[in-house]
Amino acid sequence: MNGSDLRRFRLNMPFINFPVVLRVIGLLLVIESVFLLIPMATCFYYGEDDWRSFLLTLCLSLSCGGAMTLIHPRSSSMGKREGFLLTALVWVFFSIFGMIPFMTASTNPLSISDAFFEAMSGFTTTGASIMTSISHLSHGAVIWRSLMQWIGGMGIILFTLAVIPMLNHSGGMQMFNAEVTGITHDKLRPRISQTAKSLWLIYITLTVLLFTLLVAGPMGVFDAINYSFSIMSTGGFSTSDEGLSLWNSDYIEVVTTFFMFIGGVSFTLIYRAVNRDFRAIWHNDVFKFYLFIIAFFYVLFVANIFLKGQATTLKSWTLDPLFQIVSLISSTGFEVGDFGNWGTFTIALSMFLMYFGACAGSTSGGAKLDRLIYMLKNCRNEIDRCIHPNNILTVRVNGRVIPHETVSKVTAFLCLYMFIIIVGGIVLTAMGMPLVDSFFSTFTCISNTGLASGVTGYGGSFALVPDSGKWLLAFIMLTGRLELFTVLVIFTPSFWKK
């Protein structure tokens, strides 16, 4: 190698601060081991043998995480690259250790592919499952599935920023921007760690309130804990094969609908509401559009239900369609029992709700209504320019002019979003999956909704997907949860070059 080649090699060498990334991941694995105490204690309480699986996982995550925390980087500074890499890797590491209890379970242990798919589905709050039945699961495994969703709902990195204040000075804002869903990210408090604590405090408070309301109804304590986790995170895992229909309770359906709706609202707005800044809510274009979409689709759903002759009871055309709409737009993925009988028009409407989801900054999946608003206003401007090409037109949201760079990023995001659905669907067909199932599976995973289609049946499992397809869908779930750019940027050559 001559001198010029050596200089070129040095210039192209990765310059990312890997030691600090690994050290923070180690701290997070230690935190995950603490969370594992909950399902282990649950197994002890119910006298189940799966406590050994959780103890093993706890020891592995604690030992690996503890070893990684011993790494002492020369510099604790973190830039954008470290923020992106850390955010993506943390979700993978959590899923790797989170899948171990499913692989070592005392009854019906899962394969590596199935276990990783289940864990990634949990942490990304997708709610897709390869299990055709969960009746064989121990109470510890059931609560671990729900707990994974609750952790991933508000965000693993956001939790870290709340409990590890040192990151406030070490790439905290980069990690915050990389994980929190949305187009722009406003700090609620002067320090990013304070913002994280405020958001998590609201999240925990809403979860406790939901639990209290569920217990006040016909639901028992164990089920109420699990559903509080899965509803507030808009994840959608259930505690039984029957789901919420097990109780056949209008009260539970009303409570669930309300909190799924709250889960689709930006937590920044909820924070402002808690601080009595109601003006910020009623003057927020995205929140008003969120209400409009729900009301508009409710009218369409009800009309279709009557045309299909499915309006057999008052509840069937009042509460049920509202529950289903909120479940879909919030990406929770719960279903009413006769949803499949409402016809293909309802399924088509559901795909729109799943595609865009709810508000940015919420626990919901999808492309977010914020981007739909930006796109519609920008399209209107472009149509106007056809007639008045010299007019200077801007995109205004919430009374503010949106920079052209932000509008361009939204356009790129929506194009990439659709491109991933198309490519993912094509790859799954190459693996032998039916055409409709291939594209719908990709679509439901990138939107983090978790519904299944075709051979698996609506709301069924993904067990029939080949192993290679499960790894692909797990990657798509992660990409959708971290809103594309955080994951995809790692695969670009420029990310690894100075």
Tab-separated table of C-alpha atoms in Angstrom:
chain	number	residue	atom	x	y	z
A	1	MET	CA	0.000	0.000	0.000
A	2	ASN	CA	1.561	3.322	-1.105
A	3	GLY	CA	1.268	6.657	0.729
A	4	SER	CA	-1.813	7.907	-1.160
A	5	ASP	CA	-3.663	4.625	-0.577
A	6	LEU	CA	-2.850	4.794	3.132
A	7	ARG	CA	-4.166	8.365	3.398
A	8	ARG	CA	-7.339	7.393	1.528
A	9	PHE	CA	-7.827	4.419	3.850
A	10	ARG	CA	-7.466	6.618	6.924
A	11	LEU	CA	-9.927	9.144	5.531
A	12	ASN	CA	-12.492	6.426	4.900
A	13	MET	CA	-12.066	4.727	8.256
A	14	PRO	CA	-15.107	4.740	10.534
A	15	PHE	CA	-14.772	7.601	13.011
A	16	ILE	CA	-17.768	6.749	15.182
A	17	ASN	CA	-17.257	6.637	18.938
A	18	PHE	CA	-18.038	2.932	19.301
A	19	PRO	CA	-16.898	2.624	22.946
A	20	VAL	CA	-19.458	5.138	24.190
A	21	VAL	CA	-22.188	3.474	22.090
A	22	LEU	CA	-21.393	0.061	23.567
A	23	ARG	CA	-21.223	1.469	27.086
A	24	VAL	CA	-24.683	3.034	26.840
A	25	ILE	CA	-26.082	-0.193	25.376
A	26	GLY	CA	-24.598	-1.979	28.387
A	27	LEU	CA	-26.393	0.404	30.745
A	28	LEU	CA	-29.623	-0.270	28.901
A	29	LEU	CA	-29.196	-4.031	29.153
A	30	VAL	CA	-28.794	-3.640	32.908
A	31	ILE	CA	-32.093	-1.733	32.920
A	32	GLU	CA	-33.720	-4.507	30.863
A	33	SER	CA	-32.566	-7.046	33.448
A	34	VAL	CA	-34.412	-5.022	36.105
A	35	PHE	CA	-37.614	-5.191	34.052
A	36	LEU	CA	-37.171	-8.981	33.816
A	37	LEU	CA	-37.746	-9.189	37.571
A	38	ILE	CA	-41.445	-8.504	36.942
A	39	PRO	CA	-42.233	-11.618	34.842
A	40	MET	CA	-39.929	-13.717	37.040
A	41	ALA	CA	-41.810	-12.605	40.164
A	42	THR	CA	-45.087	-13.310	38.354
A	43	CYS	CA	-43.988	-16.892	37.682
A	44	PHE	CA	-43.069	-17.294	41.356
A	45	TYR	CA	-46.474	-15.962	42.399
A	46	TYR	CA	-48.344	-18.406	40.175
A	47	GLY	CA	-45.962	-21.306	40.859
A	48	GLU	CA	-44.798	-21.662	37.255
A	49	ASP	CA	-41.522	-23.208	36.078
A	50	ASP	CA	-40.797	-20.409	33.589
A	51	TRP	CA	-39.118	-18.417	36.353
A	52	ARG	CA	-35.963	-20.295	35.375
A	53	SER	CA	-36.170	-18.890	31.847
A	54	PHE	CA	-36.481	-15.352	33.114
A	55	LEU	CA	-33.716	-15.857	35.670
A	56	LEU	CA	-31.426	-17.114	32.904
A	57	THR	CA	-32.292	-14.125	30.719
A	58	LEU	CA	-31.795	-11.758	33.642
A	59	CYS	CA	-28.355	-13.181	34.385
A	60	LEU	CA	-27.291	-13.024	30.737
A	61	SER	CA	-28.481	-9.457	30.186
A	62	LEU	CA	-27.044	-8.312	33.515
A	63	SER	CA	-23.651	-9.941	32.938
A	64	CYS	CA	-23.344	-8.779	29.315
A	65	GLY	CA	-24.628	-5.324	30.138
A	66	GLY	CA	-22.391	-5.068	33.200
A	67	ALA	CA	-19.338	-6.061	31.166
A	68	MET	CA	-20.128	-3.443	28.534
A	69	THR	CA	-20.485	-0.715	31.166
A	70	LEU	CA	-16.850	-1.356	32.138
A	71	ILE	CA	-15.802	0.092	28.790
A	72	HIS	CA	-14.222	3.503	29.373
A	73	PRO	CA	-14.265	5.572	26.177
A	74	ARG	CA	-11.651	8.265	25.724
A	75	SER	CA	-14.426	10.703	24.959
A	76	SER	CA	-18.051	10.627	26.119
A	77	SER	CA	-19.226	12.919	23.328
A	78	MET	CA	-21.899	11.665	20.946
A	79	GLY	CA	-22.843	13.131	17.606
A	80	LYS	CA	-25.588	12.395	15.111
A	81	ARG	CA	-23.960	9.200	13.892
A	82	GLU	CA	-23.619	7.796	17.402
A	83	GLY	CA	-27.217	8.800	18.105
A	84	PHE	CA	-28.568	6.983	15.052
A	85	LEU	CA	-26.422	3.887	15.591
A	86	LEU	CA	-27.181	3.650	19.295
A	87	THR	CA	-30.920	4.062	18.798
A	88	ALA	CA	-31.142	1.317	16.172
A	89	LEU	CA	-28.830	-1.107	17.999
A	90	VAL	CA	-30.602	-0.728	21.339
A	91	TRP	CA	-33.861	-2.030	19.900
A	92	VAL	CA	-32.027	-4.985	18.357
A	93	PHE	CA	-30.174	-5.811	21.596
A	94	PHE	CA	-33.352	-5.559	23.646
A	95	SER	CA	-35.106	-7.931	21.239
A	96	ILE	CA	-32.199	-10.400	21.274
A	97	PHE	CA	-32.286	-10.708	25.055
A	98	GLY	CA	-36.066	-10.299	25.193
A	99	MET	CA	-36.570	-13.363	22.998
A	100	ILE	CA	-34.652	-15.736	25.295
A	101	PRO	CA	-37.626	-16.456	27.627
A	102	PHE	CA	-39.677	-17.587	24.619
A	103	MET	CA	-36.890	-19.919	23.465
A	104	THR	CA	-36.345	-21.481	26.887
A	105	ALA	CA	-39.985	-21.705	27.992
A	106	SER	CA	-41.010	-24.914	29.771
A	107	THR	CA	-43.868	-25.517	27.297
A	108	ASN	CA	-43.762	-25.064	23.512
A	109	PRO	CA	-40.451	-23.165	23.251
A	110	LEU	CA	-40.065	-21.073	20.113
A	111	SER	CA	-37.345	-21.243	17.489
A	112	ILE	CA	-34.844	-18.398	17.138
A	113	SER	CA	-36.721	-16.898	14.187
A	114	ASP	CA	-40.103	-17.090	15.921
A	115	ALA	CA	-38.782	-15.779	19.233
A	116	PHE	CA	-36.979	-12.806	17.672
A	117	PHE	CA	-40.068	-11.937	15.610
A	118	GLU	CA	-42.230	-12.055	18.744
A	119	ALA	CA	-39.810	-9.912	20.759
A	120	MET	CA	-39.338	-7.318	18.025
A	121	SER	CA	-43.096	-7.193	17.526
A	122	GLY	CA	-43.468	-6.531	21.233
A	123	PHE	CA	-40.861	-3.794	21.609
A	124	THR	CA	-41.982	-2.007	18.431
A	125	THR	CA	-45.627	-2.249	19.647
A	126	THR	CA	-46.595	-3.915	16.372
A	127	GLY	CA	-48.607	-6.659	18.065
A	128	ALA	CA	-48.039	-9.197	15.284
A	129	SER	CA	-47.634	-12.706	16.651
A	130	ILE	CA	-46.494	-16.061	15.346
A	131	MET	CA	-48.461	-17.811	18.093
A	132	THR	CA	-51.675	-19.433	16.928
A	133	SER	CA	-52.717	-19.649	20.581
A	134	ILE	CA	-51.418	-18.105	23.798
A	135	SER	CA	-53.372	-20.352	26.165
A	136	HIS	CA	-50.223	-22.418	26.820
A	137	LEU	CA	-48.171	-19.418	27.937
A	138	SER	CA	-47.307	-18.923	31.567
A	139	HIS	CA	-48.471	-15.802	33.376
A	140	GLY	CA	-44.865	-14.607	33.346
A	141	ALA	CA	-44.605	-14.934	29.555
A	142	VAL	CA	-47.937	-13.139	29.084
A	143	ILE	CA	-46.912	-10.187	31.213
A	144	TRP	CA	-43.489	-10.067	29.542
A	145	ARG	CA	-45.178	-9.695	26.137
A	146	SER	CA	-47.264	-6.810	27.454
A	147	LEU	CA	-44.349	-5.245	29.307
A	148	MET	CA	-42.218	-5.268	26.148
A	149	GLN	CA	-44.889	-3.243	24.410
A	150	TRP	CA	-45.175	-0.799	27.283
A	151	ILE	CA	-41.399	-0.223	27.298
A	152	GLY	CA	-41.327	0.287	23.539
A	153	GLY	CA	-44.434	2.467	23.487
A	154	MET	CA	-42.842	5.592	24.893
A	155	GLY	CA	-39.398	4.505	23.741
A	156	ILE	CA	-36.345	2.715	25.107
A	157	ILE	CA	-34.055	5.654	24.428
A	158	LEU	CA	-36.501	8.109	25.970
A	159	PHE	CA	-36.537	6.000	29.129
A	160	THR	CA	-32.739	6.022	29.126
A	161	LEU	CA	-32.603	9.799	28.824
A	162	ALA	CA	-34.921	10.018	31.813
A	163	VAL	CA	-32.854	7.761	34.096
A	164	ILE	CA	-29.308	8.519	32.876
A	165	PRO	CA	-28.910	12.311	33.173
A	166	MET	CA	-25.321	12.258	31.861
A	167	LEU	CA	-26.677	11.705	28.348
A	168	ASN	CA	-28.178	15.193	28.513
A	169	HIS	CA	-24.687	16.471	27.662
A	170	SER	CA	-23.692	13.529	25.476
A	171	GLY	CA	-25.819	13.242	22.372
A	172	GLY	CA	-29.133	13.243	24.218
A	173	MET	CA	-30.876	15.464	21.675
A	174	GLN	CA	-29.588	13.332	18.790
A	175	MET	CA	-31.011	10.185	20.381
A	176	PHE	CA	-34.255	11.966	21.230
A	177	ASN	CA	-34.708	13.054	17.608
A	178	ALA	CA	-33.767	9.595	16.315
A	179	GLU	CA	-36.392	7.743	18.348
A	180	VAL	CA	-39.362	10.023	19.033
A	181	THR	CA	-41.865	9.837	16.201
A	182	GLY	CA	-42.609	12.946	14.233
A	183	ILE	CA	-41.276	15.598	11.888
A	184	THR	CA	-40.057	18.181	14.370
A	185	HIS	CA	-39.187	17.598	18.016
A	186	ASP	CA	-39.756	20.358	20.544
A	187	LYS	CA	-38.215	20.202	23.971
A	188	LEU	CA	-40.809	20.737	26.685
A	189	ARG	CA	-38.177	21.551	29.287
A	190	PRO	CA	-34.731	23.224	29.071
A	191	ARG	CA	-32.877	19.919	29.473
A	192	ILE	CA	-33.642	16.907	27.309
A	193	SER	CA	-33.589	14.620	30.368
A	194	GLN	CA	-36.301	16.766	31.956
A	195	THR	CA	-38.400	16.455	28.820
A	196	ALA	CA	-37.976	12.673	28.885
A	197	LYS	CA	-38.966	12.517	32.554
A	198	SER	CA	-42.056	14.643	31.923
A	199	LEU	CA	-43.212	12.454	29.035
A	200	TRP	CA	-42.610	9.240	30.970
A	201	LEU	CA	-44.420	10.609	34.021
A	202	ILE	CA	-47.489	11.329	31.891
A	203	TYR	CA	-47.214	7.865	30.315
A	204	ILE	CA	-47.017	6.138	33.698
A	205	THR	CA	-49.873	8.214	35.124
A	206	LEU	CA	-52.158	7.369	32.201
A	207	THR	CA	-51.242	3.686	32.533
A	208	VAL	CA	-52.135	3.682	36.248
A	209	LEU	CA	-55.411	5.489	35.531
A	210	LEU	CA	-56.287	2.960	32.818
A	211	PHE	CA	-55.496	0.079	35.166
A	212	THR	CA	-57.753	1.578	37.850
A	213	LEU	CA	-60.661	1.927	35.428
A	214	LEU	CA	-60.253	-1.620	34.079
A	215	VAL	CA	-60.153	-3.112	37.574
A	216	ALA	CA	-63.282	-1.118	38.437
A	217	GLY	CA	-65.045	-3.092	35.698
A	218	PRO	CA	-65.306	-6.854	35.220
A	219	MET	CA	-61.577	-7.346	34.520
A	220	GLY	CA	-59.284	-8.986	37.069
A	221	VAL	CA	-56.021	-7.488	38.330
A	222	PHE	CA	-53.659	-9.593	36.195
A	223	ASP	CA	-55.573	-8.945	32.963
A	224	ALA	CA	-55.945	-5.265	33.829
A	225	ILE	CA	-52.179	-4.889	34.258
A	226	ASN	CA	-51.492	-6.510	30.904
A	227	TYR	CA	-54.130	-4.578	29.006
A	228	SER	CA	-52.999	-1.334	30.623
A	229	PHE	CA	-49.545	-1.987	29.175
A	230	SER	CA	-50.736	-3.017	25.709
A	231	ILE	CA	-53.475	-0.373	25.328
A	232	MET	CA	-51.474	2.616	26.542
A	233	SER	CA	-48.601	1.623	24.267
A	234	THR	CA	-51.085	1.006	21.402
A	235	GLY	CA	-49.464	-2.413	21.021
A	236	GLY	CA	-52.443	-4.742	21.076
A	237	PHE	CA	-51.195	-7.955	22.704
A	238	SER	CA	-53.940	-9.822	24.574
A	239	THR	CA	-53.970	-12.138	27.580
A	240	SER	CA	-56.171	-14.806	25.984
A	241	ASP	CA	-57.130	-16.143	22.578
A	242	GLU	CA	-60.528	-14.428	22.844
A	243	GLY	CA	-59.022	-10.995	23.447
A	244	LEU	CA	-61.255	-8.275	24.839
A	245	SER	CA	-64.359	-10.130	23.639
A	246	LEU	CA	-63.804	-12.542	26.549
A	247	TRP	CA	-65.591	-10.082	28.841
A	248	ASN	CA	-68.272	-8.962	26.331
A	249	SER	CA	-68.389	-5.675	28.233
A	250	ASP	CA	-69.488	-2.336	26.811
A	251	TYR	CA	-67.728	-0.654	29.729
A	252	ILE	CA	-64.349	-2.172	28.823
A	253	GLU	CA	-64.863	-1.297	25.169
A	254	VAL	CA	-65.593	2.342	26.032
A	255	VAL	CA	-62.571	2.627	28.338
A	256	THR	CA	-60.318	0.933	25.776
A	257	THR	CA	-61.549	3.209	22.978
A	258	PHE	CA	-60.858	6.343	25.010
A	259	PHE	CA	-57.318	5.356	25.991
A	260	MET	CA	-56.453	4.139	22.483
A	261	PHE	CA	-57.551	7.586	21.333
A	262	ILE	CA	-55.312	9.204	23.963
A	263	GLY	CA	-52.444	6.973	22.834
A	264	GLY	CA	-52.812	8.482	19.357
A	265	VAL	CA	-52.484	12.059	20.621
A	266	SER	CA	-49.104	13.764	20.734
A	267	PHE	CA	-47.766	13.511	24.270
A	268	THR	CA	-46.515	17.073	23.890
A	269	LEU	CA	-50.135	18.193	23.647
A	270	ILE	CA	-51.089	16.014	26.615
A	271	TYR	CA	-48.275	17.638	28.594
A	272	ARG	CA	-49.609	21.071	27.718
A	273	ALA	CA	-53.127	19.988	28.688
A	274	VAL	CA	-51.848	18.797	32.058
A	275	ASN	CA	-50.321	22.251	32.506
A	276	ARG	CA	-53.688	23.836	31.562
A	277	ASP	CA	-52.501	25.166	28.234
A	278	PHE	CA	-55.733	24.181	26.480
A	279	ARG	CA	-55.285	26.847	23.834
A	280	ALA	CA	-52.389	24.863	22.373
A	281	ILE	CA	-54.722	21.894	21.894
A	282	TRP	CA	-57.693	23.602	20.270
A	283	HIS	CA	-55.435	25.580	17.941
A	284	ASN	CA	-53.415	22.540	16.897
A	285	ASP	CA	-54.136	21.673	13.248
A	286	VAL	CA	-53.032	18.059	13.599
A	287	PHE	CA	-55.249	17.345	16.619
A	288	LYS	CA	-58.271	18.879	14.893
A	289	PHE	CA	-57.527	16.818	11.787
A	290	TYR	CA	-57.232	13.717	14.000
A	291	LEU	CA	-60.758	14.340	15.312
A	292	PHE	CA	-62.034	15.033	11.803
A	293	ILE	CA	-60.607	11.798	10.359
A	294	ILE	CA	-62.180	9.723	13.134
A	295	ALA	CA	-65.583	11.405	12.680
A	296	PHE	CA	-65.465	11.186	8.864
A	297	PHE	CA	-64.510	7.510	8.818
A	298	TYR	CA	-67.098	6.768	11.496
A	299	VAL	CA	-69.811	8.000	9.121
A	300	LEU	CA	-68.419	5.824	6.314
A	301	PHE	CA	-68.154	2.762	8.564
A	302	VAL	CA	-71.697	3.139	9.872
A	303	ALA	CA	-73.116	3.619	6.372
A	304	ASN	CA	-71.307	0.493	5.173
A	305	ILE	CA	-72.484	-1.528	8.197
A	306	PHE	CA	-76.111	-0.649	7.381
A	307	LEU	CA	-75.644	-1.463	3.685
A	308	LYS	CA	-74.140	-4.851	4.593
A	309	GLY	CA	-77.030	-5.626	6.954
A	310	GLN	CA	-74.691	-5.862	9.947
A	311	ALA	CA	-76.516	-3.259	12.067
A	312	THR	CA	-78.225	-5.906	14.182
A	313	THR	CA	-77.950	-4.098	17.522
A	314	LEU	CA	-77.460	-0.515	18.712
A	315	LYS	CA	-73.886	-1.325	19.729
A	316	SER	CA	-73.064	-2.787	16.303
A	317	TRP	CA	-73.384	0.606	14.601
A	318	THR	CA	-72.461	2.955	17.441
A	319	LEU	CA	-69.694	1.727	19.717
A	320	ASP	CA	-68.218	-1.080	17.587
A	321	PRO	CA	-67.258	1.023	14.525
A	322	LEU	CA	-65.847	3.777	16.744
A	323	PHE	CA	-63.778	1.201	18.643
A	324	GLN	CA	-62.495	-0.288	15.384
A	325	ILE	CA	-61.596	3.063	13.836
A	326	VAL	CA	-59.676	4.231	16.902
A	327	SER	CA	-57.971	0.846	17.180
A	328	LEU	CA	-56.782	1.076	13.566
A	329	ILE	CA	-55.732	4.722	13.487
A	330	SER	CA	-53.836	4.318	16.769
A	331	SER	CA	-52.195	1.120	15.378
A	332	THR	CA	-53.360	-0.886	18.420
A	333	GLY	CA	-54.862	-3.575	16.201
A	334	PHE	CA	-57.712	-4.819	18.409
A	335	GLU	CA	-60.766	-6.039	16.510
A	336	VAL	CA	-64.469	-6.394	17.167
A	337	GLY	CA	-65.793	-9.863	16.592
A	338	ASP	CA	-67.679	-9.208	13.337
A	339	PHE	CA	-65.109	-6.891	11.763
A	340	GLY	CA	-64.418	-9.399	8.982
A	341	ASN	CA	-68.116	-9.334	7.983
A	342	TRP	CA	-68.187	-5.605	7.262
A	343	GLY	CA	-66.944	-6.111	3.712
A	344	THR	CA	-63.977	-5.159	1.562
A	345	PHE	CA	-64.885	-1.453	1.542
A	346	THR	CA	-64.302	-1.339	5.288
A	347	ILE	CA	-60.998	-3.166	4.834
A	348	ALA	CA	-59.941	-0.563	2.237
A	349	LEU	CA	-60.822	2.253	4.642
A	350	SER	CA	-58.892	0.446	7.358
A	351	MET	CA	-55.769	0.402	5.189
A	352	PHE	CA	-55.885	4.200	4.929
A	353	LEU	CA	-56.141	4.493	8.710
A	354	MET	CA	-53.281	2.041	9.169
A	355	TYR	CA	-51.102	3.803	6.603
A	356	PHE	CA	-51.176	7.259	8.173
A	357	GLY	CA	-51.880	6.368	11.800
A	358	ALA	CA	-52.480	9.109	14.366
A	359	CYS	CA	-50.478	12.134	15.541
A	360	ALA	CA	-46.701	12.445	15.575
A	361	GLY	CA	-45.211	12.272	19.045
A	362	SER	CA	-47.755	9.648	20.117
A	363	THR	CA	-47.313	5.921	20.739
A	364	SER	CA	-49.113	5.064	17.490
A	365	GLY	CA	-47.496	3.753	14.323
A	366	GLY	CA	-48.037	4.678	10.691
A	367	ALA	CA	-46.724	7.577	8.627
A	368	LYS	CA	-48.563	10.057	10.911
A	369	LEU	CA	-51.306	12.555	10.112
A	370	ASP	CA	-48.823	15.420	10.387
A	371	ARG	CA	-47.163	14.273	7.181
A	372	LEU	CA	-50.543	13.861	5.463
A	373	ILE	CA	-51.360	17.494	6.269
A	374	TYR	CA	-47.985	18.675	4.960
A	375	MET	CA	-48.439	16.635	1.788
A	376	LEU	CA	-52.004	17.860	1.132
A	377	LYS	CA	-51.080	21.519	1.633
A	378	ASN	CA	-48.000	21.198	-0.534
A	379	CYS	CA	-50.022	19.479	-3.275
A	380	ARG	CA	-52.581	22.294	-3.132
A	381	ASN	CA	-49.782	24.821	-3.557
A	382	GLU	CA	-48.356	22.973	-6.555
A	383	ILE	CA	-51.801	22.884	-8.222
A	384	ASP	CA	-52.203	26.634	-7.634
A	385	ARG	CA	-48.788	27.247	-9.191
A	386	CYS	CA	-50.034	25.699	-12.435
A	387	ILE	CA	-52.303	28.742	-12.792
A	388	HIS	CA	-50.192	31.349	-10.961
A	389	PRO	CA	-46.563	30.244	-11.425
A	390	ASN	CA	-45.143	33.462	-9.971
A	391	ASN	CA	-47.045	33.243	-6.686
A	392	ILE	CA	-45.015	32.609	-3.554
A	393	LEU	CA	-46.915	29.936	-1.637
A	394	THR	CA	-45.953	28.368	1.675
A	395	VAL	CA	-47.082	25.434	3.777
A	396	ARG	CA	-48.452	26.688	7.089
A	397	VAL	CA	-49.266	24.374	10.011
A	398	ASN	CA	-50.306	25.601	13.453
A	399	GLY	CA	-49.808	29.173	12.262
A	400	ARG	CA	-46.146	28.619	11.393
A	401	VAL	CA	-44.506	28.542	7.982
A	402	ILE	CA	-42.933	25.141	7.391
A	403	PRO	CA	-39.447	25.291	5.802
A	404	HIS	CA	-39.137	23.866	2.320
A	405	GLU	CA	-36.500	21.407	3.587
A	406	THR	CA	-39.034	19.924	6.000
A	407	VAL	CA	-41.651	19.560	3.254
A	408	SER	CA	-39.065	17.845	1.037
A	409	LYS	CA	-38.186	15.453	3.861
A	410	VAL	CA	-41.876	14.580	4.298
A	411	THR	CA	-42.166	13.849	0.573
A	412	ALA	CA	-39.074	11.643	0.704
A	413	PHE	CA	-40.413	9.853	3.777
A	414	LEU	CA	-43.766	9.005	2.171
A	415	CYS	CA	-42.028	7.796	-1.004
A	416	LEU	CA	-39.635	5.609	1.005
A	417	TYR	CA	-42.540	4.310	3.093
A	418	MET	CA	-44.385	3.113	0.007
A	419	PHE	CA	-41.158	1.839	-1.586
A	420	ILE	CA	-40.460	-0.398	1.439
A	421	ILE	CA	-43.986	-1.823	1.274
A	422	ILE	CA	-43.547	-2.638	-2.424
A	423	VAL	CA	-40.056	-4.130	-2.094
A	424	GLY	CA	-40.965	-6.055	1.070
A	425	GLY	CA	-44.052	-7.485	-0.592
A	426	ILE	CA	-42.095	-8.544	-3.675
A	427	VAL	CA	-39.396	-10.242	-1.580
A	428	LEU	CA	-42.024	-12.150	0.415
A	429	THR	CA	-43.629	-13.425	-2.808
A	430	ALA	CA	-40.200	-14.714	-3.817
A	431	MET	CA	-40.226	-16.702	-0.570
A	432	GLY	CA	-43.416	-18.450	-1.648
A	433	MET	CA	-46.043	-16.378	0.167
A	434	PRO	CA	-49.339	-15.506	-1.587
A	435	LEU	CA	-49.457	-12.094	-3.266
A	436	VAL	CA	-52.034	-10.417	-0.990
A	437	ASP	CA	-50.486	-11.829	2.177
A	438	SER	CA	-47.019	-10.654	1.137
A	439	PHE	CA	-47.962	-7.028	0.626
A	440	PHE	CA	-50.433	-6.849	3.510
A	441	SER	CA	-47.930	-8.387	5.922
A	442	THR	CA	-45.298	-5.824	4.938
A	443	PHE	CA	-47.860	-3.042	5.192
A	444	THR	CA	-49.138	-4.039	8.624
A	445	CYS	CA	-45.591	-4.457	9.987
A	446	ILE	CA	-44.209	-1.137	8.784
A	447	SER	CA	-47.309	0.606	10.180
A	448	ASN	CA	-46.799	-1.279	13.484
A	449	THR	CA	-50.451	-2.361	13.517
A	450	GLY	CA	-50.021	-6.134	13.462
A	451	LEU	CA	-53.143	-7.277	11.627
A	452	ALA	CA	-52.786	-10.398	9.500
A	453	SER	CA	-54.516	-11.237	6.237
A	454	GLY	CA	-55.350	-14.001	3.779
A	455	VAL	CA	-54.137	-17.448	4.846
A	456	THR	CA	-53.660	-16.306	8.438
A	457	GLY	CA	-57.066	-14.652	8.700
A	458	TYR	CA	-57.695	-11.149	9.973
A	459	GLY	CA	-56.188	-10.915	13.413
A	460	GLY	CA	-54.547	-14.317	13.011
A	461	SER	CA	-50.894	-15.232	13.539
A	462	PHE	CA	-47.854	-14.957	11.283
A	463	ALA	CA	-46.868	-18.567	11.917
A	464	LEU	CA	-47.193	-19.458	8.220
A	465	VAL	CA	-44.568	-16.898	7.185
A	466	PRO	CA	-41.250	-18.635	6.353
A	467	ASP	CA	-38.342	-18.040	8.736
A	468	SER	CA	-36.519	-15.761	6.312
A	469	GLY	CA	-39.728	-13.771	5.937
A	470	LYS	CA	-40.001	-13.364	9.709
A	471	TRP	CA	-36.519	-11.827	9.882
A	472	LEU	CA	-37.418	-9.486	7.036
A	473	LEU	CA	-40.681	-8.450	8.700
A	474	ALA	CA	-38.873	-7.946	12.017
A	475	PHE	CA	-36.497	-5.549	10.260
A	476	ILE	CA	-39.458	-3.767	8.660
A	477	MET	CA	-41.146	-3.438	12.064
A	478	LEU	CA	-38.019	-1.793	13.463
A	479	THR	CA	-37.736	0.492	10.444
A	480	GLY	CA	-41.361	1.561	10.824
A	481	ARG	CA	-41.070	2.161	14.574
A	482	LEU	CA	-37.975	4.349	14.170
A	483	GLU	CA	-39.534	6.109	11.167
A	484	LEU	CA	-37.276	4.886	8.371
A	485	PHE	CA	-34.386	7.369	8.345
A	486	THR	CA	-32.907	6.321	11.702
A	487	VAL	CA	-32.425	2.760	10.428
A	488	LEU	CA	-31.860	3.287	6.703
A	489	VAL	CA	-29.154	5.927	7.185
A	490	ILE	CA	-26.938	3.263	8.762
A	491	PHE	CA	-26.868	1.364	5.459
A	492	THR	CA	-25.607	4.316	3.445
A	493	PRO	CA	-21.876	4.587	2.603
A	494	SER	CA	-21.787	8.245	3.684
A	495	PHE	CA	-22.733	7.242	7.236
A	496	TRP	CA	-19.422	5.388	7.602
A	497	LYS	CA	-17.264	8.034	5.933
A	498	LYS	CA	-15.979	11.329	7.243
